[in-house]
Every structure is written in structure tokens, then in C-alpha cells.
Amino acid sequence: MPETTQLTAVDPTAWTCPVALRDHPRVVMGHGGGGALSAELVQHIFAPAFGGETLSQLGDSAALSLGGVRMAFSTDSYVVRPLFFPGGSIGDLAVNGTVNDLAMSGARAAYLSCGFILEEGVEMSVVARVAETLGAAARRAGVEVVTGDTKVVESGHGDGVFINTAGIGLIPSGVDIRPQRVVPGDVVIVSGDIGVHGVAIMSVREGLEFGVEIESDCAALGGLVDAMLAVTQDLHVLRDPTRGGLAAALNEIAVASGAGVVIQEGDVPVPPAVANACAILGLDPLYVANEGKLVAFVPREHADAVLGAMRAHPLGAKARVIGEAVAEHPGMVVARTGLGGTRVVDLPIGEQLPRIC
């Protein structure tokens, strides 16, 4: 007779992994990608070191009270490569990105600071062109650059031009926009076609042609948010899905709110050129960066009116409802596919397209 094998009970809770799955002793590109690695960097290094209740909210901008006035404050750095691309430049991004972060708190940006880090050897004509596009973008957005700084690093220690901008703006009375206000039943609206900026950057960076020129959607969203607030101040959360794309933005909101999110995959607006480019490159449009779009969680009773106001604005003409917040699977985003199945839309680990903003 064959020998019998005695099976012993296995306790999965006692399992250990000899190497942490994301144990990075050095910084990797994914730490700047807006995904899980970025979140770990902030949560395990920066947040504990800096502390503070306001920082713990981890929003696109900080909502502050100073002298009885509610204001939003935000800062961002821009390292895009190349400096100029179809539909914009690093100067446009430096203004619009910070203006949009403030707008996601309901604030209309008023003043910006601007810091330039220049690499030794970069042509002065390039610096002048960047400065001109930045100034023009500020005027279009209705903000004023009021202070700044310039540093130069040795040749080989930079990449031409890096920019940091910080901005402040006032939050209207009665406006309280933050992910903690999301509740099951909220309607999820996206303001237009997604994935355009990331694919535009990749096409010019790699010299790829997709039959049509794809231009970045880079734009300042303050006016669109104003139009939405004119309908109702009861917007629960706004987020501009930049690094990590729509998927990262939805996951951040789900985790912060404790609600689940369900989106209808077929309702997410992806233009054919972006869909084709992503198919060729093996990318998921949900994870590709945007620079002129927002996603909103709106109470169901206000959803139709907000959607109408968005569609009446040039930057929201293609706005669509793509899903809702639910009580099930808290902190998780799920997409319903065209075949009737579902898939988890997880937070990306790093970034599909580095250096896109």
C-alpha cells in the first residue's frame, strides 16, 4: 500500500515574504507617477516628517482659514519632456496645473509664484519662449505671477528647464469640496475625453504617428468650476485626473471617502485616436494623464443641472455621467464592461508614461 501523507493545517496569517514587494532602497521613476509608489512615498516619508492635520487631507490643494478668510493653497513642479508639445508647453502646464488644483477646492486662483531651475547650457531663446508661454497662460487664466526664483544647475544635472509654481485663491462662502463628503448614490461625471494629454506627449516624444495629430487638452478649469458652482455649491468632490489618469483619481477618492465606485466602462469618453494609440502602445486610457479635465462626484438630485451647466461651457461640452458611488466594496473602484462582467480598476503602481507634466 502507498504511504499516506499527513496533512497539517496551514495558517495563512503566519506567512511572510522575504522581500517586500515594493521595497525600493532608492527612488525610482514610479515614485513620481501619481500611483501606489507615490502614495507610499508621501504616507511613509513626507507626511510623518511634516505632520499636521491639514496635510493629512492630501487633497489637490489645502483649504485654509487665515484671518477669517477661507483660502486654498497649492504647489506643483513641472518636469515634462519635451518642453513644447502639440497643444501646449511646460509654461502652460505650470500655470494651468496649479490653477486647476486650486479649482478642485472650489477656489478661483488669484496669485502664483514661479520658480525656474535652469540647466547650464540651455539656450536663452528656449527660456524666453517658456517664459512667454507661461505669462500668456497666466493672463488667460486670470491670475498674476507675483513672485519667483531662479536657480541654475551644472550641465548634465538637469534637463533644460524645470518649473515650480505655487498658487493661492479664495474659497467662496458655503463651498466645502473634499472627498470625505462622498456618499453612496453620488453621480460621477467626467468633463470630457480622457487620455489626450499623455498620448500627445508620447507621440511627439517618441516620434509616433497615429494618422491624426493628437493635441494636449491642457487648459485652466476655473471657469468650468465656476459654472458648476453657479448651479449648486453642493459639489461633494472635484479632482483633475493628471498623473495616473482617471483611474488614480477615482481610487484616491474611493479610499479617502470609504465609498465604493462603479463606472460603466463604455460610458467613459475615450476619443478614437487615443483608443487606437493606447491599443498600439499597450496602454489603458483610464491610466493615461489629462491636463484639462475634471471628475466630479455630485449629489444625484443636482446631477442633471450640473451636467447641463458643464455642457454649456466650452471645457465641458463633452461631459458625461460615467458611474456612481456605492456602499459595496468600500475604497474600491470597479468597472462594468460591455460584456456584462466587472473588473477592478486598481491604483497604478507607478506611471505608464513618465515625465508627462
mmCIF file of C-alpha atoms in Angstrom:
data_model
loop_
_atom_site.group_PDB
_atom_site.id
_atom_site.type_symbol
_atom_site.label_atom_id
_atom_site.label_comp_id
_atom_site.label_asym_id
_atom_site.label_seq_id
_atom_site.Cartn_x
_atom_site.Cartn_y
_atom_site.Cartn_z
ATOM 1 C CA MET A 1 0.000 0.000 0.000
ATOM 2 C CA PRO A 2 1.265 3.511 -0.727
ATOM 3 C CA GLU A 3 2.233 5.561 2.240
ATOM 4 C CA THR A 4 -0.297 8.112 3.363
ATOM 5 C CA THR A 5 0.730 11.704 3.801
ATOM 6 C CA GLN A 6 -0.303 13.513 6.926
ATOM 7 C CA LEU A 7 -1.620 16.988 6.074
ATOM 8 C CA THR A 8 -1.133 19.719 8.611
ATOM 9 C CA ALA A 9 -3.226 22.830 8.932
ATOM 10 C CA VAL A 10 -1.777 25.913 7.255
ATOM 11 C CA ASP A 11 -2.230 29.339 8.802
ATOM 12 C CA PRO A 12 -2.010 31.970 6.011
ATOM 13 C CA THR A 13 -1.740 34.750 8.576
ATOM 14 C CA ALA A 14 1.664 33.395 9.553
ATOM 15 C CA TRP A 15 3.048 33.628 6.021
ATOM 16 C CA THR A 16 5.865 36.081 5.439
ATOM 17 C CA CYS A 17 7.534 37.385 2.320
ATOM 18 C CA PRO A 18 11.348 37.516 2.498
ATOM 19 C CA VAL A 19 11.445 40.617 0.304
ATOM 20 C CA ALA A 20 8.842 43.364 0.378
ATOM 21 C CA LEU A 21 7.048 43.552 -2.953
ATOM 22 C CA ARG A 22 7.822 47.236 -3.338
ATOM 23 C CA ASP A 23 10.989 47.546 -1.267
ATOM 24 C CA HIS A 24 12.906 50.297 -3.073
ATOM 25 C CA PRO A 25 16.079 51.420 -1.296
ATOM 26 C CA ARG A 26 16.404 54.139 -3.941
ATOM 27 C CA VAL A 27 13.943 56.408 -5.697
ATOM 28 C CA VAL A 28 12.575 55.026 -8.968
ATOM 29 C CA MET A 29 10.587 56.811 -11.674
ATOM 30 C CA GLY A 30 7.359 55.294 -10.381
ATOM 31 C CA HIS A 31 7.645 57.332 -7.182
ATOM 32 C CA GLY A 32 6.670 60.368 -9.242
ATOM 33 C CA GLY A 33 3.886 58.698 -11.176
ATOM 34 C CA GLY A 34 0.876 59.511 -9.014
ATOM 35 C CA GLY A 35 0.156 55.847 -8.264
ATOM 36 C CA ALA A 36 0.779 53.459 -5.394
ATOM 37 C CA LEU A 37 4.509 54.211 -5.197
ATOM 38 C CA SER A 38 3.824 57.949 -4.969
ATOM 39 C CA ALA A 39 1.261 57.328 -2.239
ATOM 40 C CA GLU A 40 3.733 55.215 -0.270
ATOM 41 C CA LEU A 41 6.405 57.902 -0.561
ATOM 42 C CA VAL A 42 4.028 60.511 0.817
ATOM 43 C CA GLN A 43 2.467 58.318 3.503
ATOM 44 C CA HIS A 44 5.666 56.755 4.845
ATOM 45 C CA ILE A 45 8.217 59.559 4.478
ATOM 46 C CA PHE A 46 6.773 63.017 3.862
ATOM 47 C CA ALA A 47 3.532 63.003 5.887
ATOM 48 C CA PRO A 48 5.121 61.614 9.093
ATOM 49 C CA ALA A 49 8.011 64.059 8.777
ATOM 50 C CA PHE A 50 5.839 67.124 8.214
ATOM 51 C CA GLY A 51 2.794 66.210 10.316
ATOM 52 C CA GLY A 52 -0.256 68.416 10.580
ATOM 53 C CA GLU A 53 -3.993 67.843 10.289
ATOM 54 C CA THR A 54 -4.354 69.893 7.110
ATOM 55 C CA LEU A 55 -1.667 67.906 5.288
ATOM 56 C CA SER A 56 -3.347 64.646 6.267
ATOM 57 C CA GLN A 57 -6.262 65.513 3.949
ATOM 58 C CA LEU A 58 -3.889 65.026 0.979
ATOM 59 C CA GLY A 59 -6.041 66.997 -1.444
ATOM 60 C CA ASP A 60 -5.007 68.678 -4.680
ATOM 61 C CA SER A 61 -4.833 71.875 -2.633
ATOM 62 C CA ALA A 62 -5.053 72.724 1.048
ATOM 63 C CA ALA A 63 -8.170 74.529 2.288
ATOM 64 C CA LEU A 64 -7.055 77.012 4.947
ATOM 65 C CA SER A 65 -8.557 79.689 7.162
ATOM 66 C CA LEU A 66 -6.457 82.810 7.650
ATOM 67 C CA GLY A 67 -7.788 85.917 9.356
ATOM 68 C CA GLY A 68 -11.338 84.673 8.973
ATOM 69 C CA VAL A 69 -10.941 84.151 5.230
ATOM 70 C CA ARG A 70 -11.106 80.690 3.618
ATOM 71 C CA MET A 71 -8.458 80.172 1.007
ATOM 72 C CA ALA A 72 -6.857 77.382 -0.998
ATOM 73 C CA PHE A 73 -3.107 76.948 -1.349
ATOM 74 C CA SER A 74 -1.289 74.590 -3.712
ATOM 75 C CA THR A 75 2.140 73.944 -5.191
ATOM 76 C CA ASP A 76 3.361 71.759 -8.042
ATOM 77 C CA SER A 77 6.527 71.116 -10.027
ATOM 78 C CA TYR A 78 6.800 70.503 -13.774
ATOM 79 C CA VAL A 79 9.460 68.381 -15.448
ATOM 80 C CA VAL A 80 7.728 67.481 -18.717
ATOM 81 C CA ARG A 81 9.791 66.249 -21.649
ATOM 82 C CA PRO A 82 9.711 67.691 -24.303
ATOM 83 C CA LEU A 83 9.251 71.297 -23.207
ATOM 84 C CA PHE A 84 6.931 72.050 -26.139
ATOM 85 C CA PHE A 85 4.290 69.668 -27.448
ATOM 86 C CA PRO A 86 1.106 69.777 -29.550
ATOM 87 C CA GLY A 87 -1.401 71.872 -27.641
ATOM 88 C CA GLY A 88 0.901 73.359 -25.030
ATOM 89 C CA SER A 89 4.234 73.679 -23.274
ATOM 90 C CA ILE A 90 5.791 73.403 -19.841
ATOM 91 C CA GLY A 91 4.807 77.051 -19.337
ATOM 92 C CA ASP A 92 1.131 76.286 -19.957
ATOM 93 C CA LEU A 93 1.277 73.292 -17.616
ATOM 94 C CA ALA A 94 2.932 75.318 -14.851
ATOM 95 C CA VAL A 95 0.034 77.764 -14.790
ATOM 96 C CA ASN A 96 -2.913 75.523 -15.599
ATOM 97 C CA GLY A 97 -1.841 72.699 -13.319
ATOM 98 C CA THR A 98 -1.717 74.907 -10.235
ATOM 99 C CA VAL A 99 -4.852 76.860 -11.207
ATOM 100 C CA ASN A 100 -6.692 73.552 -11.587
ATOM 101 C CA ASP A 101 -5.500 72.219 -8.239
ATOM 102 C CA LEU A 102 -6.976 75.317 -6.599
ATOM 103 C CA ALA A 103 -10.188 74.986 -8.608
ATOM 104 C CA MET A 104 -10.665 71.452 -7.276
ATOM 105 C CA SER A 105 -11.281 73.083 -3.870
ATOM 106 C CA GLY A 106 -13.774 75.485 -5.443
ATOM 107 C CA ALA A 107 -11.272 78.361 -5.291
ATOM 108 C CA ARG A 108 -10.620 80.780 -8.123
ATOM 109 C CA ALA A 109 -6.849 81.249 -8.368
ATOM 110 C CA ALA A 110 -5.617 84.795 -7.807
ATOM 111 C CA TYR A 111 -1.828 84.793 -7.437
ATOM 112 C CA LEU A 112 1.027 82.492 -8.419
ATOM 113 C CA SER A 113 4.688 82.172 -7.535
ATOM 114 C CA CYS A 114 7.077 80.787 -10.126
ATOM 115 C CA GLY A 115 10.465 79.135 -9.637
ATOM 116 C CA PHE A 116 12.724 78.253 -12.580
ATOM 117 C CA ILE A 117 15.510 75.653 -12.335
ATOM 118 C CA LEU A 118 17.665 76.027 -15.449
ATOM 119 C CA GLU A 119 20.381 73.712 -16.693
ATOM 120 C CA GLU A 120 23.671 75.312 -17.659
ATOM 121 C CA GLY A 121 23.881 75.484 -21.448
ATOM 122 C CA VAL A 122 20.161 75.739 -22.230
ATOM 123 C CA GLU A 123 19.522 78.305 -24.961
ATOM 124 C CA MET A 124 18.256 81.679 -23.792
ATOM 125 C CA SER A 125 15.734 81.610 -26.640
ATOM 126 C CA VAL A 126 14.207 78.486 -25.105
ATOM 127 C CA VAL A 127 13.984 80.099 -21.668
ATOM 128 C CA ALA A 128 12.385 83.201 -23.203
ATOM 129 C CA ARG A 129 9.849 81.111 -25.114
ATOM 130 C CA VAL A 130 8.895 79.185 -21.977
ATOM 131 C CA ALA A 131 8.518 82.422 -20.015
ATOM 132 C CA GLU A 132 6.338 83.932 -22.731
ATOM 133 C CA THR A 133 4.009 80.919 -22.839
ATOM 134 C CA LEU A 134 3.781 80.908 -19.038
ATOM 135 C CA GLY A 135 2.886 84.605 -18.940
ATOM 136 C CA ALA A 136 0.292 84.209 -21.669
ATOM 137 C CA ALA A 137 -1.276 81.231 -19.876
ATOM 138 C CA ALA A 138 -1.478 83.241 -16.647
ATOM 139 C CA ARG A 139 -3.286 86.078 -18.405
ATOM 140 C CA ARG A 140 -5.775 83.664 -19.975
ATOM 141 C CA ALA A 141 -6.435 82.091 -16.589
ATOM 142 C CA GLY A 142 -6.908 85.479 -14.924
ATOM 143 C CA VAL A 143 -4.047 85.044 -12.445
ATOM 144 C CA GLU A 144 -0.984 87.159 -11.722
ATOM 145 C CA VAL A 145 2.555 85.876 -11.210
ATOM 146 C CA VAL A 146 3.717 87.987 -8.261
ATOM 147 C CA THR A 147 6.961 86.404 -7.039
ATOM 148 C CA GLY A 148 9.536 83.872 -8.119
ATOM 149 C CA ASP A 149 13.049 82.484 -8.031
ATOM 150 C CA THR A 150 15.724 81.260 -10.447
ATOM 151 C CA LYS A 151 18.414 78.639 -9.891
ATOM 152 C CA VAL A 152 20.980 77.207 -12.327
ATOM 153 C CA VAL A 153 22.456 73.707 -12.060
ATOM 154 C CA GLU A 154 25.559 72.377 -13.800
ATOM 155 C CA SER A 155 25.297 70.890 -17.271
ATOM 156 C CA GLY A 156 24.192 67.277 -17.029
ATOM 157 C CA HIS A 157 22.421 67.802 -13.696
ATOM 158 C CA GLY A 158 19.062 68.901 -15.096
ATOM 159 C CA ASP A 159 17.048 68.646 -18.283
ATOM 160 C CA GLY A 160 16.857 72.149 -19.695
ATOM 161 C CA VAL A 161 14.055 73.749 -17.699
ATOM 162 C CA PHE A 162 12.142 72.679 -14.598
ATOM 163 C CA ILE A 163 9.406 74.907 -13.111
ATOM 164 C CA ASN A 164 7.665 75.087 -9.748
ATOM 165 C CA THR A 165 4.528 77.146 -9.238
ATOM 166 C CA ALA A 166 2.501 77.757 -6.087
ATOM 167 C CA GLY A 167 -0.864 79.478 -6.012
ATOM 168 C CA ILE A 168 -3.497 80.891 -3.697
ATOM 169 C CA GLY A 169 -7.169 81.647 -4.203
ATOM 170 C CA LEU A 170 -10.279 82.382 -2.167
ATOM 171 C CA ILE A 171 -12.903 79.701 -1.482
ATOM 172 C CA PRO A 172 -16.468 81.091 -1.710
ATOM 173 C CA SER A 173 -18.566 81.008 1.422
ATOM 174 C CA GLY A 174 -20.608 77.827 1.685
ATOM 175 C CA VAL A 175 -18.354 75.746 -0.576
ATOM 176 C CA ASP A 176 -16.991 72.555 1.013
ATOM 177 C CA ILE A 177 -15.419 70.285 -1.591
ATOM 178 C CA ARG A 178 -13.492 67.284 -0.288
ATOM 179 C CA PRO A 179 -13.577 63.505 -0.800
ATOM 180 C CA GLN A 180 -14.852 62.837 2.727
ATOM 181 C CA ARG A 181 -18.241 64.237 1.634
ATOM 182 C CA VAL A 182 -18.830 61.495 -0.945
ATOM 183 C CA VAL A 183 -21.794 59.247 -0.092
ATOM 184 C CA PRO A 184 -23.364 56.240 -1.855
ATOM 185 C CA GLY A 185 -25.684 57.450 -4.589
ATOM 186 C CA ASP A 186 -23.447 60.309 -5.735
ATOM 187 C CA VAL A 187 -23.219 60.552 -9.518
ATOM 188 C CA VAL A 188 -19.756 60.510 -11.121
ATOM 189 C CA ILE A 189 -19.280 62.931 -14.025
ATOM 190 C CA VAL A 190 -16.196 63.412 -16.193
ATOM 191 C CA SER A 191 -15.865 66.683 -18.113
ATOM 192 C CA GLY A 192 -14.740 65.239 -21.450
ATOM 193 C CA ASP A 193 -12.423 62.971 -23.420
ATOM 194 C CA ILE A 194 -9.708 61.331 -21.333
ATOM 195 C CA GLY A 195 -6.119 60.305 -22.107
ATOM 196 C CA VAL A 196 -5.447 63.088 -24.592
ATOM 197 C CA HIS A 197 -2.521 64.796 -22.851
ATOM 198 C CA GLY A 198 -0.495 61.666 -22.146
ATOM 199 C CA VAL A 199 -0.840 60.360 -25.693
ATOM 200 C CA ALA A 200 0.041 63.790 -27.131
ATOM 201 C CA ILE A 201 3.263 63.812 -25.099
ATOM 202 C CA MET A 202 4.162 60.260 -26.070
ATOM 203 C CA SER A 203 3.514 60.864 -29.772
ATOM 204 C CA VAL A 204 5.922 63.791 -30.023
ATOM 205 C CA ARG A 205 8.469 62.336 -27.588
ATOM 206 C CA GLU A 206 8.804 59.053 -29.450
ATOM 207 C CA GLY A 207 8.106 60.383 -32.939
ATOM 208 C CA LEU A 208 4.981 58.247 -33.290
ATOM 209 C CA GLU A 209 2.237 58.954 -35.814
ATOM 210 C CA PHE A 210 -1.326 57.784 -35.341
ATOM 211 C CA GLY A 211 -2.876 59.154 -38.523
ATOM 212 C CA VAL A 212 -4.024 62.391 -36.883
ATOM 213 C CA GLU A 213 -2.188 64.856 -34.661
ATOM 214 C CA ILE A 214 -3.255 64.491 -31.055
ATOM 215 C CA GLU A 215 -3.107 67.757 -29.108
ATOM 216 C CA SER A 216 -2.896 68.081 -25.339
ATOM 217 C CA ASP A 217 -6.067 69.117 -23.522
ATOM 218 C CA CYS A 218 -4.046 71.472 -21.282
ATOM 219 C CA ALA A 219 -6.439 74.172 -20.011
ATOM 220 C CA ALA A 220 -7.368 76.149 -16.902
ATOM 221 C CA LEU A 221 -10.590 74.799 -15.377
ATOM 222 C CA GLY A 222 -11.526 77.685 -13.074
ATOM 223 C CA GLY A 223 -14.290 78.938 -15.344
ATOM 224 C CA LEU A 224 -15.827 75.472 -15.680
ATOM 225 C CA VAL A 225 -15.882 75.027 -11.908
ATOM 226 C CA ASP A 226 -17.471 78.467 -11.530
ATOM 227 C CA ALA A 227 -20.246 77.381 -13.911
ATOM 228 C CA MET A 228 -20.852 74.246 -11.854
ATOM 229 C CA LEU A 229 -20.933 76.162 -8.567
ATOM 230 C CA ALA A 230 -23.428 78.610 -10.073
ATOM 231 C CA VAL A 231 -25.871 75.690 -10.291
ATOM 232 C CA THR A 232 -25.191 74.392 -6.784
ATOM 233 C CA GLN A 233 -22.492 74.809 -4.175
ATOM 234 C CA ASP A 234 -23.215 71.268 -3.022
ATOM 235 C CA LEU A 235 -20.472 69.601 -5.079
ATOM 236 C CA HIS A 236 -19.041 66.799 -2.974
ATOM 237 C CA VAL A 237 -15.637 66.385 -4.580
ATOM 238 C CA LEU A 238 -13.726 67.522 -7.665
ATOM 239 C CA ARG A 239 -10.437 66.109 -8.895
ATOM 240 C CA ASP A 240 -8.331 66.738 -12.000
ATOM 241 C CA PRO A 241 -7.068 63.328 -13.174
ATOM 242 C CA THR A 242 -3.472 64.163 -14.082
ATOM 243 C CA ARG A 243 -0.708 61.656 -13.225
ATOM 244 C CA GLY A 244 -2.174 58.169 -13.032
ATOM 245 C CA GLY A 245 -5.178 59.292 -15.051
ATOM 246 C CA LEU A 246 -8.848 58.808 -14.234
ATOM 247 C CA ALA A 247 -8.129 55.502 -12.501
ATOM 248 C CA ALA A 248 -5.804 57.083 -9.940
ATOM 249 C CA ALA A 249 -8.201 59.966 -9.239
ATOM 250 C CA LEU A 250 -11.156 57.629 -8.660
ATOM 251 C CA ASN A 251 -9.110 55.363 -6.399
ATOM 252 C CA GLU A 252 -7.876 58.281 -4.311
ATOM 253 C CA ILE A 253 -11.462 59.481 -3.830
ATOM 254 C CA ALA A 254 -12.725 55.991 -3.002
ATOM 255 C CA VAL A 255 -10.038 55.426 -0.370
ATOM 256 C CA ALA A 256 -10.442 58.872 1.208
ATOM 257 C CA SER A 257 -14.245 58.651 1.326
ATOM 258 C CA GLY A 258 -14.611 54.997 2.241
ATOM 259 C CA ALA A 259 -17.205 54.571 -0.517
ATOM 260 C CA GLY A 260 -17.067 52.182 -3.424
ATOM 261 C CA VAL A 261 -17.136 53.463 -7.003
ATOM 262 C CA VAL A 262 -18.712 51.768 -10.024
ATOM 263 C CA ILE A 263 -18.123 53.093 -13.523
ATOM 264 C CA GLN A 264 -19.609 51.943 -16.805
ATOM 265 C CA GLU A 265 -16.583 51.309 -18.993
ATOM 266 C CA GLY A 266 -18.493 52.023 -22.188
ATOM 267 C CA ASP A 267 -19.594 55.433 -20.913
ATOM 268 C CA VAL A 268 -16.060 56.713 -20.300
ATOM 269 C CA PRO A 269 -15.311 59.093 -23.204
ATOM 270 C CA VAL A 270 -12.145 57.948 -24.970
ATOM 271 C CA PRO A 271 -11.606 59.530 -28.409
ATOM 272 C CA PRO A 272 -10.816 57.063 -31.225
ATOM 273 C CA ALA A 273 -7.300 58.464 -31.757
ATOM 274 C CA VAL A 274 -6.448 57.906 -28.089
ATOM 275 C CA ALA A 275 -8.034 54.446 -28.056
ATOM 276 C CA ASN A 276 -6.068 53.433 -31.153
ATOM 277 C CA ALA A 277 -2.807 54.843 -29.793
ATOM 278 C CA CYS A 278 -3.295 53.058 -26.474
ATOM 279 C CA ALA A 279 -4.048 49.786 -28.280
ATOM 280 C CA ILE A 280 -0.801 50.097 -30.247
ATOM 281 C CA LEU A 281 1.257 51.038 -27.182
ATOM 282 C CA GLY A 282 -0.380 48.553 -24.824
ATOM 283 C CA LEU A 283 -1.757 51.274 -22.543
ATOM 284 C CA ASP A 284 -5.062 51.580 -20.681
ATOM 285 C CA PRO A 285 -6.677 55.000 -21.335
ATOM 286 C CA LEU A 286 -8.000 55.046 -17.754
ATOM 287 C CA TYR A 287 -4.412 55.393 -16.528
ATOM 288 C CA VAL A 288 -3.227 57.998 -19.045
ATOM 289 C CA ALA A 289 -2.761 61.576 -17.808
ATOM 290 C CA ASN A 290 -5.056 64.514 -18.529
ATOM 291 C CA GLU A 291 -4.366 68.231 -18.047
ATOM 292 C CA GLY A 292 -7.703 69.844 -18.874
ATOM 293 C CA LYS A 293 -10.325 67.508 -17.444
ATOM 294 C CA LEU A 294 -12.036 67.031 -14.108
ATOM 295 C CA VAL A 295 -14.073 64.314 -12.441
ATOM 296 C CA ALA A 296 -16.913 65.323 -10.130
ATOM 297 C CA PHE A 297 -18.979 63.473 -7.507
ATOM 298 C CA VAL A 298 -22.337 65.226 -7.354
ATOM 299 C CA PRO A 299 -25.483 64.519 -5.296
ATOM 300 C CA ARG A 300 -27.980 62.733 -7.536
ATOM 301 C CA GLU A 301 -30.596 65.473 -7.155
ATOM 302 C CA HIS A 302 -28.198 68.029 -8.666
ATOM 303 C CA ALA A 303 -26.571 65.814 -11.302
ATOM 304 C CA ASP A 304 -28.713 66.795 -14.310
ATOM 305 C CA ALA A 305 -28.383 70.519 -13.628
ATOM 306 C CA VAL A 306 -24.615 70.294 -13.088
ATOM 307 C CA LEU A 307 -24.180 68.206 -16.229
ATOM 308 C CA GLY A 308 -26.155 70.775 -18.216
ATOM 309 C CA ALA A 309 -24.004 73.632 -16.903
ATOM 310 C CA MET A 310 -20.846 71.720 -17.771
ATOM 311 C CA ARG A 311 -22.021 71.009 -21.316
ATOM 312 C CA ALA A 312 -22.815 74.711 -21.792
ATOM 313 C CA HIS A 313 -19.173 75.570 -21.075
ATOM 314 C CA PRO A 314 -16.501 75.073 -23.791
ATOM 315 C CA LEU A 315 -14.330 72.940 -21.488
ATOM 316 C CA GLY A 316 -17.242 70.677 -20.521
ATOM 317 C CA ALA A 317 -19.039 70.287 -23.842
ATOM 318 C CA LYS A 318 -18.395 66.518 -23.856
ATOM 319 C CA ALA A 319 -19.172 65.949 -20.171
ATOM 320 C CA ARG A 320 -20.734 62.577 -19.391
ATOM 321 C CA VAL A 321 -22.036 60.585 -16.453
ATOM 322 C CA ILE A 322 -19.786 57.546 -16.080
ATOM 323 C CA GLY A 323 -20.861 55.940 -12.812
ATOM 324 C CA GLU A 324 -21.821 56.330 -9.176
ATOM 325 C CA ALA A 325 -20.622 55.954 -5.613
ATOM 326 C CA VAL A 326 -21.912 52.813 -3.884
ATOM 327 C CA ALA A 327 -21.931 51.272 -0.413
ATOM 328 C CA GLU A 328 -20.498 47.983 -1.684
ATOM 329 C CA HIS A 329 -16.744 47.272 -1.885
ATOM 330 C CA PRO A 330 -15.708 50.375 0.097
ATOM 331 C CA GLY A 331 -12.494 52.022 -1.062
ATOM 332 C CA MET A 332 -12.504 50.093 -4.349
ATOM 333 C CA VAL A 333 -13.213 51.122 -7.955
ATOM 334 C CA VAL A 334 -14.945 48.644 -10.259
ATOM 335 C CA ALA A 335 -15.686 48.950 -13.978
ATOM 336 C CA ARG A 336 -18.618 47.195 -15.637
ATOM 337 C CA THR A 337 -17.560 46.030 -19.071
ATOM 338 C CA GLY A 338 -19.523 45.897 -22.291
ATOM 339 C CA LEU A 339 -19.740 42.106 -21.996
ATOM 340 C CA GLY A 340 -21.595 42.336 -18.697
ATOM 341 C CA GLY A 341 -18.650 41.476 -16.493
ATOM 342 C CA THR A 342 -16.776 43.582 -13.974
ATOM 343 C CA ARG A 343 -13.129 44.311 -13.361
ATOM 344 C CA VAL A 344 -11.279 46.017 -10.572
ATOM 345 C CA VAL A 345 -9.707 49.334 -11.574
ATOM 346 C CA ASP A 346 -6.785 49.409 -9.189
ATOM 347 C CA LEU A 347 -4.432 52.218 -8.268
ATOM 348 C CA PRO A 348 -1.474 52.059 -10.677
ATOM 349 C CA ILE A 349 1.867 51.065 -9.168
ATOM 350 C CA GLY A 350 3.910 53.674 -10.985
ATOM 351 C CA GLU A 351 3.263 55.512 -14.205
ATOM 352 C CA GLN A 352 2.714 54.288 -17.751
ATOM 353 C CA LEU A 353 4.145 57.485 -19.229
ATOM 354 C CA PRO A 354 6.804 59.236 -17.100
ATOM 355 C CA ARG A 355 7.619 62.956 -17.317
ATOM 356 C CA ILE A 356 4.239 63.990 -18.712
ATOM 357 C CA CYS A 357 3.802 67.071 -16.539
#
